Amino acid sequence: VIVRGTIIDTFNRPVPFATVMVLGTNQSSIANVTGNFTLSGVPAGTQTLIVSSPVTSTKTVPVTVVSGRILTTGIMVVETVLQ
């Protein structure tokens, strides 16, 4: 199954180069400069995506993946405050 999506911040700006992983698998993807990512071969069923970036907090996102369908999702992450 294919999971596609866009990573954005709380200001609705794309988060480029964020890493998106499927928990418990070796599948991962890196978002492009516009925050878009594609994961292929995701097992059907309830999965957990882990999104991380140097400029945002790590976020876990539960998704339901249906065999034979493409899942498209948007994920909002919170910026990390640098001190």
mmCIF file of C-alpha atoms in Angstrom:
data_model
loop_
_atom_site.group_PDB
_atom_site.id
_atom_site.type_symbol
_atom_site.label_atom_id
_atom_site.label_comp_id
_atom_site.label_asym_id
_atom_site.label_seq_id
_atom_site.Cartn_x
_atom_site.Cartn_y
_atom_site.Cartn_z
ATOM 1 C CA VAL A 1 0.000 0.000 0.000
ATOM 2 C CA ILE A 2 1.177 3.547 -0.713
ATOM 3 C CA VAL A 3 0.933 6.326 1.866
ATOM 4 C CA ARG A 4 1.397 9.878 0.591
ATOM 5 C CA GLY A 5 1.237 13.100 2.478
ATOM 6 C CA THR A 6 2.480 16.569 3.252
ATOM 7 C CA ILE A 7 4.257 17.701 6.402
ATOM 8 C CA ILE A 8 3.364 21.250 7.463
ATOM 9 C CA ASP A 9 4.073 23.377 10.527
ATOM 10 C CA THR A 10 1.566 25.302 12.655
ATOM 11 C CA PHE A 11 1.872 28.258 10.260
ATOM 12 C CA ASN A 12 0.806 26.015 7.349
ATOM 13 C CA ARG A 13 4.319 26.097 5.870
ATOM 14 C CA PRO A 14 5.887 22.944 4.398
ATOM 15 C CA VAL A 15 8.518 21.189 6.496
ATOM 16 C CA PRO A 16 11.193 20.086 4.015
ATOM 17 C CA PHE A 17 13.388 17.052 4.615
ATOM 18 C CA ALA A 18 11.360 15.684 7.545
ATOM 19 C CA THR A 19 11.759 11.941 8.037
ATOM 20 C CA VAL A 20 8.604 9.807 8.012
ATOM 21 C CA MET A 21 8.900 6.217 9.288
ATOM 22 C CA VAL A 22 6.419 3.375 9.752
ATOM 23 C CA LEU A 23 6.813 2.059 13.305
ATOM 24 C CA GLY A 24 7.934 -1.567 13.450
ATOM 25 C CA THR A 25 9.062 -1.689 9.811
ATOM 26 C CA ASN A 26 12.102 -0.622 7.821
ATOM 27 C CA GLN A 27 10.021 1.705 5.642
ATOM 28 C CA SER A 28 10.866 5.382 5.697
ATOM 29 C CA SER A 29 10.813 8.414 3.462
ATOM 30 C CA ILE A 30 12.252 11.907 3.496
ATOM 31 C CA ALA A 31 9.939 14.763 2.589
ATOM 32 C CA ASN A 32 10.973 16.886 -0.371
ATOM 33 C CA VAL A 33 11.400 20.686 -0.327
ATOM 34 C CA THR A 34 7.619 21.173 -0.404
ATOM 35 C CA GLY A 35 7.042 18.781 2.531
ATOM 36 C CA ASN A 36 5.629 15.961 0.385
ATOM 37 C CA PHE A 37 6.514 12.328 1.080
ATOM 38 C CA THR A 38 5.632 8.886 -0.296
ATOM 39 C CA LEU A 39 5.937 5.554 1.504
ATOM 40 C CA SER A 40 5.569 2.357 -0.548
ATOM 41 C CA GLY A 41 4.905 -1.161 0.652
ATOM 42 C CA VAL A 42 3.194 -0.144 3.880
ATOM 43 C CA PRO A 43 1.388 -3.133 5.433
ATOM 44 C CA ALA A 44 -2.407 -2.951 5.534
ATOM 45 C CA GLY A 45 -4.008 -2.342 8.903
ATOM 46 C CA THR A 46 -3.492 0.188 11.664
ATOM 47 C CA GLN A 47 0.005 1.661 11.419
ATOM 48 C CA THR A 48 1.876 4.387 13.273
ATOM 49 C CA LEU A 49 3.846 7.004 11.353
ATOM 50 C CA ILE A 50 6.700 8.731 13.160
ATOM 51 C CA VAL A 51 7.577 12.170 11.813
ATOM 52 C CA SER A 52 10.789 13.894 12.858
ATOM 53 C CA SER A 53 12.785 16.901 11.774
ATOM 54 C CA PRO A 54 15.605 18.975 13.278
ATOM 55 C CA VAL A 55 13.264 21.988 13.479
ATOM 56 C CA THR A 56 10.114 20.284 14.841
ATOM 57 C CA SER A 57 9.136 18.020 17.675
ATOM 58 C CA THR A 58 8.727 14.317 16.874
ATOM 59 C CA LYS A 59 5.126 13.340 16.235
ATOM 60 C CA THR A 60 3.433 9.957 16.069
ATOM 61 C CA VAL A 61 0.381 9.651 13.844
ATOM 62 C CA PRO A 62 -1.923 6.604 13.749
ATOM 63 C CA VAL A 63 -3.239 5.776 10.275
ATOM 64 C CA THR A 64 -5.463 3.039 8.883
ATOM 65 C CA VAL A 65 -4.064 1.548 5.703
ATOM 66 C CA VAL A 66 -6.468 -0.334 3.418
ATOM 67 C CA SER A 67 -5.133 -2.912 0.965
ATOM 68 C CA GLY A 68 -5.485 -1.822 -2.658
ATOM 69 C CA ARG A 69 -5.921 1.857 -1.823
ATOM 70 C CA ILE A 70 -3.616 4.863 -1.667
ATOM 71 C CA LEU A 71 -3.779 6.757 1.619
ATOM 72 C CA THR A 72 -3.231 10.514 1.427
ATOM 73 C CA THR A 73 -2.723 12.395 4.668
ATOM 74 C CA GLY A 74 -1.618 15.765 5.968
ATOM 75 C CA ILE A 75 0.480 15.941 9.121
ATOM 76 C CA MET A 76 0.987 19.077 11.186
ATOM 77 C CA VAL A 77 4.068 19.263 13.397
ATOM 78 C CA VAL A 78 5.050 21.800 16.047
ATOM 79 C CA GLU A 79 8.195 23.848 15.661
ATOM 80 C CA THR A 80 10.949 23.385 18.229
ATOM 81 C CA VAL A 81 11.807 26.519 20.159
ATOM 82 C CA LEU A 82 15.550 27.121 20.072
ATOM 83 C CA GLN A 83 17.052 28.721 23.150
#
